[in-house]
Short mmCIF file of C-alpha atoms in Angstrom, two decimals:
data_model
loop_
_atom_site.label_atom_id
_atom_site.label_comp_id
_atom_site.label_asym_id
_atom_site.label_seq_id
_atom_site.Cartn_x
_atom_site.Cartn_y
_atom_site.Cartn_z
CA MET T 5 -45.16 -18.47 -113.35
CA THR T 6 -42.40 -19.31 -115.76
CA ARG T 7 -39.25 -17.31 -116.30
CA ILE T 8 -38.52 -16.27 -119.88
CA SER T 9 -35.86 -14.32 -121.65
CA VAL T 10 -36.80 -12.82 -124.99
CA THR T 11 -35.11 -10.35 -127.28
CA VAL T 12 -37.66 -8.05 -128.90
CA ASP T 13 -36.67 -5.51 -131.52
CA GLY T 14 -33.09 -5.74 -130.31
CA THR T 15 -33.80 -5.30 -126.59
CA LYS T 16 -33.46 -8.22 -124.21
CA TYR T 17 -36.23 -8.72 -121.65
CA GLU T 18 -36.41 -11.09 -118.67
CA ASP T 19 -39.84 -11.70 -117.23
CA GLU T 20 -41.98 -14.00 -115.16
CA VAL T 21 -45.08 -14.92 -117.13
CA GLU T 22 -48.10 -17.14 -116.77
CA PRO T 23 -47.78 -20.08 -119.18
CA ARG T 24 -51.11 -19.21 -120.78
CA LEU T 25 -49.96 -15.70 -121.74
CA LEU T 26 -50.02 -15.31 -125.51
CA LEU T 27 -47.00 -13.74 -127.17
CA VAL T 28 -49.14 -10.93 -128.60
CA HIS T 29 -50.38 -10.01 -125.12
CA TYR T 30 -46.85 -10.15 -123.77
CA LEU T 31 -45.69 -7.74 -126.47
CA ARG T 32 -48.58 -5.36 -126.01
CA ASP T 33 -49.48 -5.48 -122.34
CA ARG T 34 -46.13 -6.23 -120.74
CA LEU T 35 -43.70 -4.53 -123.09
CA GLY T 36 -46.02 -1.79 -124.31
CA LEU T 37 -45.28 -2.63 -127.94
CA THR T 38 -48.76 -1.91 -129.22
CA GLY T 39 -47.69 -1.71 -132.85
CA THR T 40 -48.69 -5.38 -133.09
CA PRO T 41 -52.48 -5.50 -132.88
CA VAL T 42 -54.79 -8.31 -131.84
CA GLY T 43 -57.09 -8.86 -134.79
CA CYS T 44 -59.37 -11.86 -135.01
CA ASP T 45 -57.97 -13.94 -132.16
CA THR T 46 -58.70 -17.06 -134.23
CA SER T 47 -55.42 -17.39 -136.23
CA ASN T 48 -57.15 -16.23 -139.40
CA CYS T 49 -56.42 -12.57 -139.92
CA GLY T 50 -52.66 -12.27 -139.53
CA ALA T 51 -52.76 -8.74 -138.05
CA CYS T 52 -50.57 -9.93 -135.15
CA THR T 53 -47.86 -11.40 -137.39
CA VAL T 54 -44.32 -10.95 -136.07
CA ASP T 55 -40.96 -12.39 -136.95
CA LEU T 56 -39.93 -15.17 -134.55
CA ASP T 57 -36.38 -16.42 -134.99
CA GLY T 58 -36.25 -15.44 -138.62
CA VAL T 59 -39.66 -16.51 -139.87
CA THR T 60 -43.18 -15.18 -139.49
CA ALA T 61 -45.52 -16.37 -136.77
CA LYS T 62 -48.98 -15.27 -135.75
CA SER T 63 -48.29 -14.00 -132.26
CA CYS T 64 -51.82 -14.86 -131.10
CA SER T 65 -50.93 -18.49 -131.78
CA VAL T 66 -47.70 -18.62 -129.81
CA LEU T 67 -47.35 -18.73 -126.04
CA ALA T 68 -44.89 -16.26 -124.56
CA VAL T 69 -43.16 -19.23 -122.90
CA GLN T 70 -42.61 -20.77 -126.34
CA ALA T 71 -40.65 -17.65 -127.29
CA ASP T 72 -38.23 -18.13 -124.40
CA GLY T 73 -34.69 -17.66 -125.69
CA SER T 74 -35.98 -16.39 -129.00
CA GLU T 75 -35.59 -13.26 -131.01
CA VAL T 76 -38.74 -11.40 -131.95
CA THR T 77 -39.00 -8.59 -134.46
CA THR T 78 -42.20 -6.56 -134.57
CA VAL T 79 -43.19 -3.88 -137.04
CA GLN T 80 -41.76 -1.42 -134.53
CA GLY T 81 -38.31 -2.88 -134.98
CA LEU T 82 -38.08 -2.43 -138.74
CA ALA T 83 -36.99 1.21 -138.99
CA VAL T 84 -33.26 1.79 -138.65
CA ASN T 85 -32.20 5.08 -136.99
CA GLY T 86 -35.59 6.55 -137.79
CA GLU T 87 -35.30 5.55 -141.43
CA TRP T 88 -38.31 3.54 -142.53
CA HIS T 89 -37.95 0.05 -143.93
CA PRO T 90 -38.52 -0.07 -147.72
CA LEU T 91 -41.84 -1.84 -147.14
CA GLN T 92 -42.98 0.88 -144.75
CA LYS T 93 -42.06 3.52 -147.31
CA ALA T 94 -43.80 1.65 -150.09
CA PHE T 95 -46.97 1.16 -148.04
CA HIS T 96 -46.95 4.90 -147.35
CA GLU T 97 -46.31 5.91 -150.94
CA ARG T 98 -48.75 3.45 -152.46
CA HIS T 99 -51.44 4.26 -149.92
CA ALA T 100 -51.51 0.57 -149.05
CA LEU T 101 -53.69 1.05 -146.01
CA GLN T 102 -57.11 2.35 -145.26
CA CYS T 103 -57.90 1.79 -141.57
CA GLY T 104 -54.37 0.47 -141.00
CA TYR T 105 -55.29 -2.36 -138.68
CA CYS T 106 -53.89 -5.12 -140.88
CA THR T 107 -50.81 -3.12 -141.89
CA PRO T 108 -48.28 -4.39 -139.33
CA GLY T 109 -49.10 -7.99 -140.22
CA MET T 110 -49.10 -7.27 -143.94
CA ILE T 111 -45.67 -5.69 -143.69
CA MET T 112 -44.24 -8.54 -141.62
CA ALA T 113 -45.65 -11.17 -143.99
CA ALA T 114 -44.39 -9.26 -147.03
CA ARG T 115 -40.94 -8.98 -145.46
CA ASP T 116 -40.92 -12.75 -145.03
CA LEU T 117 -41.83 -13.20 -148.69
CA LEU T 118 -39.12 -10.84 -149.94
CA ARG T 119 -36.50 -12.68 -147.93
CA GLU T 120 -37.38 -15.96 -149.66
CA ASN T 121 -38.24 -14.45 -153.02
CA PRO T 122 -36.70 -11.02 -153.66
CA ALA T 123 -38.43 -10.60 -157.03
CA PRO T 124 -41.96 -11.92 -156.62
CA SER T 125 -44.74 -11.70 -159.17
CA ALA T 126 -48.08 -10.15 -158.22
CA ASP T 127 -49.40 -13.67 -157.92
CA ASP T 128 -46.58 -14.66 -155.57
CA VAL T 129 -47.43 -11.66 -153.40
CA ARG T 130 -51.09 -12.59 -153.24
CA HIS T 131 -50.26 -16.16 -152.24
CA ALA T 132 -47.74 -15.03 -149.64
CA LEU T 133 -50.36 -12.76 -148.07
CA GLU T 134 -53.09 -15.40 -148.01
CA GLY T 135 -52.95 -15.51 -144.22
CA ASN T 136 -53.43 -11.76 -143.85
CA LEU T 137 -56.87 -10.24 -144.18
CA CYS T 138 -57.62 -6.62 -145.01
CA ARG T 139 -61.26 -6.03 -144.13
CA CYS T 140 -61.14 -2.69 -145.93
CA THR T 141 -60.32 -4.94 -148.92
CA GLY T 142 -57.46 -2.67 -149.91
CA TYR T 143 -55.51 -5.52 -151.44
CA GLN T 144 -54.70 -3.86 -154.76
CA ASN T 145 -52.52 -1.19 -153.21
CA ILE T 146 -50.99 -3.63 -150.78
CA VAL T 147 -49.84 -5.83 -153.66
CA ARG T 148 -48.53 -2.74 -155.49
CA ALA T 149 -46.61 -1.63 -152.40
CA VAL T 150 -44.95 -5.01 -151.95
CA LEU T 151 -43.96 -5.11 -155.61
CA ASP T 152 -42.58 -1.58 -155.30
CA ALA T 153 -40.58 -2.47 -152.23
CA ALA T 154 -39.16 -5.46 -154.09
CA GLY T 155 -37.99 -3.08 -156.80
CA SER T 156 -39.89 -5.43 -159.00
CA THR T 157 -40.21 -4.92 -162.72
CA GLU T 158 -43.72 -6.30 -162.54
CA PRO T 159 -46.50 -4.48 -164.38
CA SER T 160 -47.22 -1.07 -162.90
CA ALA T 161 -50.15 -0.28 -160.65
CA GLN T 162 -52.84 -0.15 -163.31
CA GLU T 163 -51.78 -3.43 -164.82
CA VAL T 164 -51.85 -5.59 -161.72
CA ALA T 165 -54.75 -7.94 -162.26
CA PRO T 166 -57.37 -8.14 -159.54
CA MET X 657 -59.87 -15.01 -125.79
CA ILE X 658 -57.34 -15.75 -123.11
CA PRO X 659 -56.64 -19.48 -122.70
CA PRO X 660 -57.60 -21.21 -119.43
CA ALA X 661 -54.80 -21.51 -116.90
CA PHE X 662 -52.57 -24.58 -117.15
CA GLU X 663 -49.27 -25.84 -115.83
CA TYR X 664 -46.43 -25.87 -118.29
CA THR X 665 -43.44 -28.12 -118.68
CA ARG X 666 -40.81 -28.33 -121.36
CA PRO X 667 -39.13 -31.75 -121.41
CA THR X 668 -35.72 -31.94 -123.01
CA SER X 669 -35.83 -35.52 -124.30
CA VAL X 670 -38.35 -38.05 -125.58
CA GLU X 671 -37.79 -40.15 -122.45
CA ASP X 672 -38.42 -37.14 -120.26
CA ALA X 673 -41.62 -36.32 -122.17
CA VAL X 674 -42.87 -39.91 -122.01
CA ARG X 675 -42.18 -40.05 -118.28
CA THR X 676 -44.25 -36.90 -117.78
CA LEU X 677 -47.04 -38.29 -119.97
CA ALA X 678 -46.98 -41.57 -118.05
CA GLU X 679 -47.61 -39.64 -114.84
CA ARG X 680 -50.00 -37.00 -116.11
CA GLY X 681 -51.02 -38.00 -119.63
CA GLU X 682 -54.76 -38.13 -118.94
CA ASP X 683 -54.73 -34.48 -117.86
CA ALA X 684 -52.10 -33.28 -120.30
CA LYS X 685 -51.94 -32.00 -123.84
CA VAL X 686 -48.81 -32.21 -125.93
CA LEU X 687 -47.75 -28.92 -127.51
CA ALA X 688 -45.56 -29.03 -130.63
CA GLY X 689 -45.98 -26.07 -132.97
CA GLY X 690 -49.23 -25.11 -131.30
CA GLN X 691 -51.09 -24.20 -134.46
CA SER X 692 -53.98 -26.52 -133.60
CA LEU X 693 -53.74 -26.50 -129.82
CA LEU X 694 -53.46 -22.74 -129.31
CA PRO X 695 -56.72 -21.99 -131.15
CA LEU X 696 -58.45 -24.72 -129.10
CA LEU X 697 -57.13 -23.23 -125.88
CA ARG X 698 -58.05 -19.70 -126.90
CA MET X 699 -61.57 -20.73 -127.82
CA ARG X 700 -61.75 -22.66 -124.55
CA LEU X 701 -62.49 -25.93 -126.26
CA ALA X 702 -59.65 -27.68 -124.43
CA PHE X 703 -58.86 -27.50 -120.71
CA PRO X 704 -55.65 -29.40 -120.06
CA GLU X 705 -54.22 -29.24 -116.57
CA LEU X 706 -50.75 -29.57 -118.00
CA VAL X 707 -49.24 -28.55 -121.33
CA VAL X 708 -46.19 -30.60 -122.28
CA ASP X 709 -44.15 -28.51 -124.72
CA VAL X 710 -42.12 -30.96 -126.80
CA GLY X 711 -41.20 -28.28 -129.33
CA ARG X 712 -37.53 -28.18 -128.46
CA ILE X 713 -36.75 -31.85 -128.00
CA PRO X 714 -33.67 -32.46 -130.14
CA GLY X 715 -33.65 -35.10 -132.86
CA LEU X 716 -37.32 -34.87 -133.81
CA ARG X 717 -36.85 -32.57 -136.76
CA GLY X 718 -35.70 -33.31 -140.27
CA VAL X 719 -35.91 -35.95 -142.96
CA ARG X 720 -33.74 -38.99 -143.60
CA GLU X 721 -33.78 -42.02 -145.87
CA GLU X 722 -33.92 -45.55 -144.54
CA GLY X 723 -33.93 -47.98 -147.42
CA ASP X 724 -37.29 -47.82 -149.16
CA ALA X 725 -38.73 -45.36 -146.66
CA LEU X 726 -38.42 -41.73 -145.77
CA VAL X 727 -38.39 -41.00 -142.07
CA ILE X 728 -39.65 -37.57 -141.08
CA GLY X 729 -39.28 -36.26 -137.55
CA ALA X 730 -42.61 -35.39 -135.96
CA LEU X 731 -41.50 -31.81 -135.23
CA THR X 732 -40.61 -31.06 -138.84
CA SER X 733 -42.59 -27.99 -139.83
CA HIS X 734 -44.84 -27.89 -142.88
CA HIS X 735 -42.52 -25.23 -144.26
CA ASP X 736 -39.53 -27.55 -143.98
CA VAL X 737 -41.46 -30.54 -145.35
CA ILE X 738 -42.42 -28.54 -148.44
CA ALA X 739 -38.85 -27.43 -149.09
CA ASP X 740 -37.14 -30.75 -148.37
CA PRO X 741 -35.54 -32.28 -151.48
CA LEU X 742 -35.99 -35.86 -150.23
CA VAL X 743 -39.70 -35.29 -149.59
CA ARG X 744 -40.17 -33.70 -152.98
CA ARG X 745 -38.44 -36.60 -154.65
CA HIS X 746 -39.86 -39.56 -152.76
CA ALA X 747 -43.11 -38.32 -151.23
CA GLY X 748 -44.19 -35.51 -153.52
CA LEU X 749 -47.81 -35.91 -152.47
CA LEU X 750 -46.92 -34.85 -148.94
CA ALA X 751 -45.03 -31.76 -150.11
CA ALA X 752 -47.88 -30.78 -152.44
CA ALA X 753 -50.54 -31.16 -149.76
CA ALA X 754 -48.47 -29.46 -147.06
CA ALA X 755 -48.17 -26.43 -149.33
CA THR X 756 -51.96 -26.03 -149.13
CA VAL X 757 -52.12 -26.07 -145.33
CA ALA X 758 -53.32 -22.74 -143.88
CA ASP X 759 -50.87 -19.93 -144.69
CA PRO X 760 -47.11 -19.28 -144.61
CA ALA X 761 -46.95 -18.10 -140.99
CA ILE X 762 -48.85 -21.15 -139.76
CA ARG X 763 -46.75 -23.45 -141.96
CA HIS X 764 -43.62 -22.09 -140.26
CA ARG X 765 -44.77 -23.31 -136.85
CA GLY X 766 -47.21 -26.12 -137.55
CA THR X 767 -45.64 -29.57 -137.58
CA LEU X 768 -46.29 -32.79 -139.49
CA GLY X 769 -46.55 -34.82 -136.29
CA GLY X 770 -48.81 -32.26 -134.68
CA SER X 771 -51.28 -32.21 -137.51
CA LEU X 772 -51.42 -36.03 -137.63
CA ALA X 773 -51.76 -36.41 -133.86
CA HIS X 774 -54.45 -33.71 -133.82
CA ALA X 775 -56.36 -35.93 -136.28
CA ASP X 776 -58.81 -33.39 -137.56
CA PRO X 777 -60.56 -35.09 -140.49
CA GLY X 778 -60.67 -31.65 -142.15
CA GLY X 779 -56.87 -31.37 -141.90
CA ASP X 780 -55.05 -32.06 -145.15
CA LEU X 781 -52.24 -34.27 -143.96
CA PRO X 782 -54.13 -37.14 -142.28
CA ALA X 783 -55.70 -38.16 -145.61
CA VAL X 784 -52.29 -37.84 -147.24
CA ALA X 785 -50.72 -40.11 -144.61
CA LEU X 786 -53.42 -42.67 -145.39
CA ALA X 787 -52.83 -42.48 -149.13
CA LEU X 788 -49.08 -42.83 -148.61
CA ASP X 789 -49.54 -45.86 -146.33
CA ALA X 790 -47.44 -44.06 -143.76
CA GLU X 791 -46.44 -45.65 -140.46
CA LEU X 792 -46.59 -43.50 -137.36
CA VAL X 793 -43.99 -44.24 -134.72
CA ALA X 794 -45.02 -43.66 -131.12
CA ALA X 795 -42.66 -43.61 -128.16
CA GLY X 796 -44.06 -44.84 -124.86
CA PRO X 797 -42.81 -46.12 -121.50
CA GLY X 798 -42.22 -49.58 -123.01
CA GLY X 799 -40.32 -48.32 -126.04
CA ARG X 800 -41.43 -47.56 -129.56
CA ARG X 801 -44.16 -49.04 -131.70
CA SER X 802 -45.21 -48.41 -135.25
CA VAL X 803 -48.87 -47.83 -136.10
CA PRO X 804 -50.06 -48.00 -139.72
CA ALA X 805 -51.94 -44.86 -140.75
CA ARG X 806 -55.00 -47.02 -141.40
CA GLU X 807 -55.16 -47.89 -137.71
CA PHE X 808 -54.02 -44.53 -136.40
CA PHE X 809 -57.11 -42.38 -136.97
CA VAL X 810 -59.77 -43.71 -134.65
CA ASP X 811 -62.44 -41.01 -134.53
CA PHE X 812 -62.89 -37.25 -134.63
CA LEU X 813 -59.70 -35.80 -133.06
CA GLN X 814 -58.90 -39.27 -131.69
CA THR X 815 -55.94 -41.44 -132.55
CA ALA X 816 -54.47 -44.76 -131.51
CA LEU X 817 -51.90 -42.88 -129.41
CA ARG X 818 -52.19 -43.75 -125.74
CA PRO X 819 -52.09 -40.98 -123.15
CA ASP X 820 -48.50 -41.93 -122.28
CA GLU X 821 -47.29 -41.98 -125.87
CA LEU X 822 -45.64 -39.36 -128.02
CA LEU X 823 -45.61 -39.41 -131.82
CA VAL X 824 -41.94 -39.16 -132.72
CA GLU X 825 -41.63 -39.90 -136.42
CA VAL X 826 -43.50 -40.70 -139.59
CA ARG X 827 -42.22 -43.39 -141.96
CA ILE X 828 -43.35 -43.09 -145.55
CA PRO X 829 -42.69 -45.73 -148.22
CA LYS X 830 -41.08 -44.00 -151.19
CA THR X 831 -43.35 -43.31 -154.13
CA GLY X 832 -41.10 -41.55 -156.60
CA ASP X 833 -41.67 -40.48 -160.15
CA HIS X 834 -38.93 -42.92 -161.22
CA ASP X 835 -41.12 -45.84 -160.15
CA GLY X 836 -44.05 -44.54 -162.15
CA TRP X 837 -45.84 -42.82 -159.29
CA GLY X 838 -47.74 -39.59 -159.83
CA PHE X 839 -49.62 -37.59 -157.25
CA HIS X 840 -52.00 -34.73 -156.75
CA TYR X 841 -53.86 -33.11 -153.87
CA GLU X 842 -57.12 -31.50 -154.92
CA LYS X 843 -58.64 -29.30 -152.25
CA TYR X 844 -61.87 -27.43 -152.41
CA SER X 845 -62.46 -24.55 -150.02
CA ARG X 846 -64.42 -21.35 -150.15
CA VAL X 847 -61.54 -18.94 -149.70
CA ALA X 848 -57.75 -19.07 -149.65
CA GLN X 849 -56.43 -20.36 -146.33
CA ALA X 850 -59.79 -21.93 -145.36
CA TRP X 851 -60.09 -25.56 -144.32
CA ALA X 852 -60.94 -28.03 -147.04
CA MET X 853 -64.64 -28.56 -147.57
CA VAL X 854 -63.43 -31.78 -149.14
CA GLY X 855 -59.93 -32.75 -150.24
CA VAL X 856 -58.73 -35.68 -152.33
CA ALA X 857 -55.18 -37.00 -152.13
CA ALA X 858 -54.44 -39.15 -155.16
CA LEU X 859 -51.41 -41.35 -155.58
CA VAL X 860 -51.29 -43.26 -158.84
CA ARG X 861 -48.82 -45.75 -160.33
CA ARG X 862 -48.87 -45.72 -164.10
CA GLU X 863 -47.96 -48.54 -166.44
CA ASP X 864 -48.20 -48.37 -170.23
CA GLY X 865 -50.70 -45.51 -170.27
CA HIS X 866 -52.93 -47.18 -167.71
CA ILE X 867 -53.40 -46.85 -163.98
CA ALA X 868 -51.86 -49.92 -162.39
CA GLU X 869 -52.63 -48.89 -158.84
CA ALA X 870 -54.40 -45.96 -157.23
CA ARG X 871 -54.56 -44.86 -153.63
CA ILE X 872 -57.08 -42.22 -152.68
CA GLY X 873 -57.22 -40.42 -149.34
CA LEU X 874 -60.28 -38.33 -148.53
CA THR X 875 -60.23 -35.21 -146.36
CA ASN X 876 -63.39 -34.24 -144.48
CA MET X 877 -65.61 -37.10 -145.64
CA GLY X 878 -66.28 -38.49 -142.17
CA SER X 879 -65.12 -38.36 -138.58
CA THR X 880 -61.70 -39.60 -139.68
CA PRO X 881 -59.73 -39.31 -142.90
CA LEU X 882 -60.73 -42.18 -145.20
CA ARG X 883 -59.44 -44.25 -148.08
CA ALA X 884 -61.78 -44.45 -151.07
CA PHE X 885 -61.27 -48.20 -151.49
CA ALA X 886 -64.15 -48.70 -153.94
CA ALA X 887 -62.76 -46.03 -156.24
CA GLU X 888 -59.26 -47.47 -155.91
CA GLU X 889 -60.50 -50.87 -157.07
CA ALA X 890 -62.44 -49.36 -159.91
CA LEU X 891 -59.42 -47.36 -161.02
CA ALA X 892 -57.05 -50.32 -161.25
CA GLY X 893 -56.37 -51.04 -164.90
CA VAL X 894 -58.26 -48.13 -166.42
CA GLY X 895 -56.95 -45.64 -168.96
CA PRO X 896 -57.82 -41.95 -169.28
CA ASP X 897 -61.35 -42.73 -170.48
CA GLY X 898 -62.21 -44.86 -167.46
CA VAL X 899 -61.29 -42.43 -164.71
CA ALA X 900 -64.54 -40.47 -164.62
CA ARG X 901 -66.66 -43.60 -164.21
CA ALA X 902 -64.35 -45.07 -161.57
CA ALA X 903 -64.41 -41.83 -159.62
CA GLN X 904 -68.19 -42.18 -159.26
CA SER X 905 -67.61 -44.61 -156.41
CA ALA X 906 -65.37 -42.19 -154.45
CA ALA X 907 -68.01 -41.44 -151.82
CA GLU X 908 -68.94 -45.09 -151.15
CA GLY X 909 -68.60 -45.99 -147.51
CA THR X 910 -68.09 -42.39 -146.41
CA ARG X 911 -70.19 -40.54 -143.85
CA PRO X 912 -69.58 -36.85 -144.44
CA ALA X 913 -71.04 -34.30 -142.06
CA SER X 914 -73.67 -31.74 -142.94
CA ASP X 915 -72.75 -28.34 -141.61
CA PRO X 916 -73.29 -24.72 -142.61
CA ALA X 917 -70.45 -24.97 -145.14
CA ALA X 918 -71.88 -27.94 -147.05
CA SER X 919 -74.49 -30.69 -146.88
CA ALA X 920 -73.46 -34.33 -146.80
CA GLU X 921 -74.85 -34.79 -150.32
CA TYR X 922 -72.81 -31.88 -151.61
CA ARG X 923 -69.68 -33.27 -149.98
CA ALA X 924 -70.32 -36.65 -151.60
CA GLN X 925 -70.63 -34.96 -154.96
CA LEU X 926 -67.43 -33.01 -154.32
CA ALA X 927 -65.64 -36.25 -153.46
CA ARG X 928 -66.60 -37.77 -156.81
CA VAL X 929 -65.70 -34.69 -158.83
CA LEU X 930 -62.47 -33.96 -156.99
CA THR X 931 -61.40 -37.61 -157.19
CA ARG X 932 -61.77 -37.50 -160.95
CA ARG X 933 -59.76 -34.30 -161.16
CA SER X 934 -57.16 -35.42 -158.68
CA VAL X 935 -56.58 -38.83 -160.30
CA LEU X 936 -56.37 -37.36 -163.80
CA ALA X 937 -53.82 -34.83 -162.58
CA ALA X 938 -51.87 -37.47 -160.65
CA ALA X 939 -51.76 -39.76 -163.67
CA GLY X 940 -50.80 -36.95 -166.00
CA MET X 941 -53.96 -37.69 -167.95
CA GLY X 942 -55.55 -34.28 -167.41
#
């Protein structure tokens, strides 16, 4: 067992973990933060995307011991005093989810994009989300939601090219 | 799946890491960003007794100039490589190819050294290191040695690194626009984020509207990344009209695999077509 100290969504945790424990399992099974799902388990789908020290990471591809001393933000840490994050609002308003499984990862990846590029084009959004799969194929509304959250002046919903 | 159990250690210096590898290297795997190793562990394709996490060793990140070379720390992430002004200026091919690796989240954690030491012939950066004539610097118990990229990739997932050695930096001779160099990485894959079915890294020096020198690195055309030497020779001295014919020899000497994604014949055809496209783009002749 290895001792780790991790801050997750603003709360500091100290734990003894097996080195082979994946960060996503630590978040879900140890901390009960089940807002971050396990999707494909092959690094492809991006459902488990979290923010690790200021940039996105796929939490199925990080060992919990690698996050020692780090700061993790999950989708559950985005709302402030019960007030949804603009991306959460936009996903709600634009109906940017069908089954919802990919949504936490989509939101975390979109948040990463908007930090680097506050006014992305639809194309920028699609490229930024290339590591996040929606098997309901609800991409159109996801792109619209991200553009909305960016307050972008991009073409409106109907005009976003497929 | 859950990875097999392993011991874990996190050395705090290169010397410390090398000492651990000298004792346990045969049973150990080095962990940098983990974007290749973690999937292998999860799929239970690797069973190391010990994982040596070098991810926090100071001094192995970042880019500096040393005369005619750029020196890039092995732990520099793809994300940082892409954004680095020195890389963009003096090794644009590397920045362009790194931007096609996987997806943003993986590029945040995946490292240049990790992807070279992993030596997957389907990875984008090994072929780029070959085209750039990079030198890979390994630290071992007896000090450091420099291995040319051409000698580094030995076989599928196998490199010239010894079990007690750690890749610490990558030295890349500058190939800037100001010296007439142009570059392009042409990658063909079925879907965004997928591995290259075939990729062609082209580095071309232009002189008076002709190609004076071409260096072509091939991704996924054999058990290691390869240089397309026959095509390079054929390209020397040609103008825009000669590129297509020269590119016909791009698959010579290669031994691509046949797998469910593509047959060997199809890969050979891709190599010829993508070499033409990549060279034309690199030379600004497209």
